[in-house]
Short mmCIF file of C-alpha atoms in Angstrom, two decimals:
data_model
loop_
_atom_site.label_atom_id
_atom_site.label_comp_id
_atom_site.label_asym_id
_atom_site.label_seq_id
_atom_site.Cartn_x
_atom_site.Cartn_y
_atom_site.Cartn_z
CA MET L 1 30.39 -55.50 -53.41
CA LEU L 2 30.92 -52.46 -51.12
CA HIS L 3 28.28 -50.38 -53.05
CA ARG L 4 25.65 -53.22 -52.83
CA MET L 5 25.96 -53.10 -48.89
CA ALA L 6 25.96 -49.10 -48.67
CA ARG L 7 22.61 -48.75 -50.34
CA PRO L 8 20.58 -50.82 -47.86
CA VAL L 9 22.54 -49.37 -44.90
CA LEU L 10 21.99 -45.86 -46.12
CA LEU L 11 18.29 -46.67 -46.73
CA THR L 12 17.92 -48.04 -43.19
CA LEU L 13 19.58 -44.91 -41.79
CA LEU L 14 17.34 -42.53 -43.64
CA ILE L 15 14.27 -44.48 -42.52
CA VAL L 16 15.45 -44.44 -38.90
CA ALA L 17 16.26 -40.84 -38.96
CA GLY L 18 12.70 -40.02 -40.65
CA ILE L 19 11.06 -42.14 -37.83
CA ALA L 20 13.02 -40.22 -35.17
CA SER L 21 12.15 -36.73 -36.71
CA ALA L 22 8.39 -37.62 -36.94
CA GLY L 23 8.61 -38.79 -33.41
CA LEU L 24 10.37 -35.47 -32.30
CA LEU L 25 7.73 -33.42 -33.96
CA TRP L 26 4.91 -35.28 -32.65
CA PHE L 27 6.43 -34.90 -29.09
CA ASN L 28 6.92 -31.26 -29.49
CA GLU L 29 3.33 -30.78 -30.79
CA GLN L 30 2.09 -32.59 -27.74
CA ARG L 31 4.26 -30.28 -25.59
CA ILE L 32 2.85 -27.12 -27.22
CA ALA L 33 -0.69 -28.48 -26.99
CA THR L 34 -0.26 -29.24 -23.31
CA SER L 35 1.15 -25.85 -22.68
CA ARG L 36 -1.72 -24.09 -24.36
CA GLN L 37 -4.28 -26.24 -22.39
CA GLN L 38 -2.84 -25.34 -19.17
CA ALA L 39 -2.85 -21.63 -20.10
CA ALA L 40 -6.51 -22.03 -21.06
CA ALA L 41 -7.29 -23.68 -17.68
CA MET L 42 -5.47 -21.10 -15.75
CA ASP L 43 -7.44 -18.31 -17.52
CA ALA L 44 -10.72 -20.33 -17.01
CA HIS L 45 -10.16 -20.38 -13.29
CA ALA L 46 -8.45 -17.09 -12.66
CA ASP L 47 -11.11 -15.03 -14.56
CA PRO L 48 -13.93 -16.11 -12.17
CA LEU L 49 -11.91 -15.40 -9.26
CA ILE L 50 -11.14 -11.73 -10.52
CA GLY L 51 -14.85 -11.19 -11.36
CA GLY L 52 -15.92 -12.59 -8.16
CA LEU L 53 -13.71 -10.24 -6.12
CA ALA L 54 -14.99 -7.32 -8.03
CA ASP L 55 -18.50 -8.51 -7.04
CA LEU L 56 -17.89 -8.98 -3.52
CA SER L 57 -16.14 -5.40 -3.36
CA ALA L 58 -19.25 -4.01 -4.62
CA ALA L 59 -21.55 -6.06 -2.37
CA LEU L 60 -19.70 -4.93 0.73
CA GLN L 61 -19.85 -1.34 -0.40
CA ALA L 62 -23.71 -1.72 -1.03
CA TYR L 63 -24.05 -2.37 2.80
CA VAL L 64 -23.56 1.36 3.49
CA ALA L 65 -25.48 2.74 0.45
CA PRO L 66 -28.63 4.67 1.53
CA GLY L 67 -31.79 2.66 1.12
CA GLN L 68 -30.12 -0.79 0.62
CA ASN L 69 -31.36 -3.85 2.39
CA ILE L 70 -28.43 -5.18 4.61
CA THR L 71 -29.90 -8.70 4.89
CA GLU L 72 -30.02 -9.27 1.11
CA TRP L 73 -26.43 -7.84 0.61
CA SER L 74 -25.25 -10.03 3.48
CA LYS L 75 -26.71 -13.13 1.79
CA ARG L 76 -24.91 -12.02 -1.30
CA ALA L 77 -21.66 -11.50 0.28
CA ALA L 78 -21.81 -14.79 2.08
CA ALA L 79 -22.69 -16.47 -1.11
CA LEU L 80 -19.74 -14.79 -2.99
CA LEU L 81 -17.35 -15.53 -0.23
CA THR L 82 -18.20 -19.30 -0.62
CA GLN L 83 -17.95 -19.23 -4.44
CA LEU L 84 -14.61 -17.46 -4.05
CA THR L 85 -13.30 -20.28 -1.83
CA SER L 86 -14.54 -22.84 -4.11
CA ASP L 87 -13.00 -21.03 -7.20
CA ALA L 88 -9.79 -20.68 -5.35
CA SER L 89 -9.81 -24.48 -4.57
CA ALA L 90 -10.71 -25.37 -8.38
CA LEU L 91 -7.67 -23.06 -9.30
CA GLY L 92 -5.31 -24.91 -7.03
CA ALA L 93 -6.49 -28.28 -8.41
CA ALA L 94 -6.29 -27.43 -12.09
CA THR L 95 -2.98 -25.65 -12.19
CA ASP L 96 0.24 -24.99 -10.34
CA ALA L 97 -1.16 -22.04 -8.61
CA THR L 98 0.74 -21.88 -5.52
CA ASP L 99 1.84 -18.29 -5.82
CA ALA L 100 -1.77 -17.25 -6.79
CA LEU L 101 -3.08 -19.26 -3.79
CA ALA L 102 -0.52 -17.58 -1.43
CA VAL L 103 -2.47 -14.25 -2.34
CA VAL L 104 -6.07 -15.54 -2.70
CA GLY L 105 -6.17 -17.78 0.65
CA PRO L 106 -5.21 -14.94 3.03
CA GLY L 107 -7.10 -12.37 1.07
CA ILE L 108 -10.48 -14.45 1.21
CA GLU L 109 -9.80 -14.65 5.14
CA THR L 110 -9.34 -10.91 5.39
CA LEU L 111 -12.47 -10.32 3.24
CA THR L 112 -14.45 -12.50 5.51
CA LYS L 113 -13.39 -10.66 8.71
CA LEU L 114 -14.00 -7.27 7.02
CA ASP L 115 -17.41 -8.38 6.19
CA ALA L 116 -18.14 -9.17 9.76
CA ARG L 117 -16.61 -5.99 10.97
CA VAL L 118 -18.62 -3.98 8.41
CA ARG L 119 -21.88 -5.60 9.57
CA GLU L 120 -21.05 -5.17 13.11
CA TYR L 121 -20.42 -1.29 12.63
CA LEU L 122 -23.67 -1.15 10.80
CA ARG L 123 -25.47 -2.98 13.66
CA SER L 124 -23.91 -0.55 16.34
CA GLY L 125 -25.11 2.37 14.26
CA ASP L 126 -21.47 3.44 13.39
CA ASP L 127 -22.15 3.89 9.49
CA LEU L 128 -19.00 6.24 8.98
CA MET L 129 -16.63 3.45 10.02
CA ALA L 130 -18.52 0.89 8.22
CA ALA L 131 -18.26 2.96 5.07
CA ASP L 132 -14.56 3.60 5.73
CA LEU L 133 -13.92 -0.20 5.87
CA ALA L 134 -16.05 -1.01 2.85
CA PHE L 135 -14.61 1.73 0.75
CA THR L 136 -11.04 1.65 1.79
CA GLU L 137 -9.85 -1.77 3.42
CA VAL L 138 -12.15 -4.04 1.31
CA ARG L 139 -11.14 -1.99 -1.80
CA ASP L 140 -7.42 -2.28 -1.06
CA THR L 141 -7.75 -5.97 -0.26
CA THR L 142 -9.65 -6.86 -3.33
CA ALA L 143 -7.33 -4.72 -5.46
CA GLY L 144 -4.23 -6.40 -4.03
CA MET L 145 -5.69 -9.92 -4.68
CA VAL L 146 -6.62 -8.93 -8.19
CA SER L 147 -3.20 -7.49 -8.95
CA GLY L 148 -1.66 -10.68 -7.48
CA LEU L 149 -3.81 -12.95 -9.52
CA ARG L 150 -3.02 -11.02 -12.66
CA ASP L 151 0.80 -10.90 -11.95
CA TRP L 152 0.75 -14.82 -11.58
CA ARG L 153 -1.07 -15.05 -14.57
CA ALA L 154 1.13 -12.97 -16.64
CA ARG L 155 4.22 -14.87 -15.20
CA ARG L 156 2.46 -18.36 -16.30
CA GLN L 157 1.69 -16.97 -19.58
CA ALA L 158 5.31 -15.87 -20.18
CA ALA L 159 6.40 -19.37 -19.20
CA VAL L 160 3.90 -20.86 -21.62
CA VAL L 161 5.18 -18.61 -24.47
CA THR L 162 8.91 -19.54 -23.66
CA ASP L 163 7.98 -23.21 -23.66
CA VAL L 164 6.20 -23.09 -27.03
CA ARG L 165 9.00 -21.12 -28.48
CA SER L 166 11.45 -23.64 -27.37
CA ALA L 167 9.59 -26.39 -28.74
CA GLN L 168 9.14 -24.53 -32.17
CA VAL L 169 12.96 -23.81 -32.27
CA GLN L 170 13.37 -27.48 -31.72
CA GLN L 171 11.11 -28.28 -34.46
CA ALA L 172 12.73 -26.07 -36.76
CA ALA L 173 16.10 -27.59 -35.97
#
């Protein structure tokens, strides 16, 4: 009689264990997919910021290049600053980017002030000071911002890799 009861109990336990294993595998796959989507979103928002910073640096340096139209480059710089602000907002909304925004936000404000100073020096005829600002402070500010964004992205990528590996270890167990 004992053997008759053991078979259905054992079958029930095996079915419950199979369902639990399938649930754990599904949960871990969802976790891995979410981590990878977050990494892709992070890259999709960080890359335009990095490219925009390079473009802005070039635009501000073009102010002092001989034969360039300052009005056109001013419009381009203003558009790039607006785009950078928009991209920074999108980054903050899409991912946990507190560290990146701590670098980008003040950097955009600094670049806005530097843009105004470069144009003021050019209007006053002090081309040397304008060139010094455009080729040193602007370049250093944008390089610092790009470095900060890349560091943040590398830390976030490492966190994603760690999370994925953790989920894979749980699946293997």
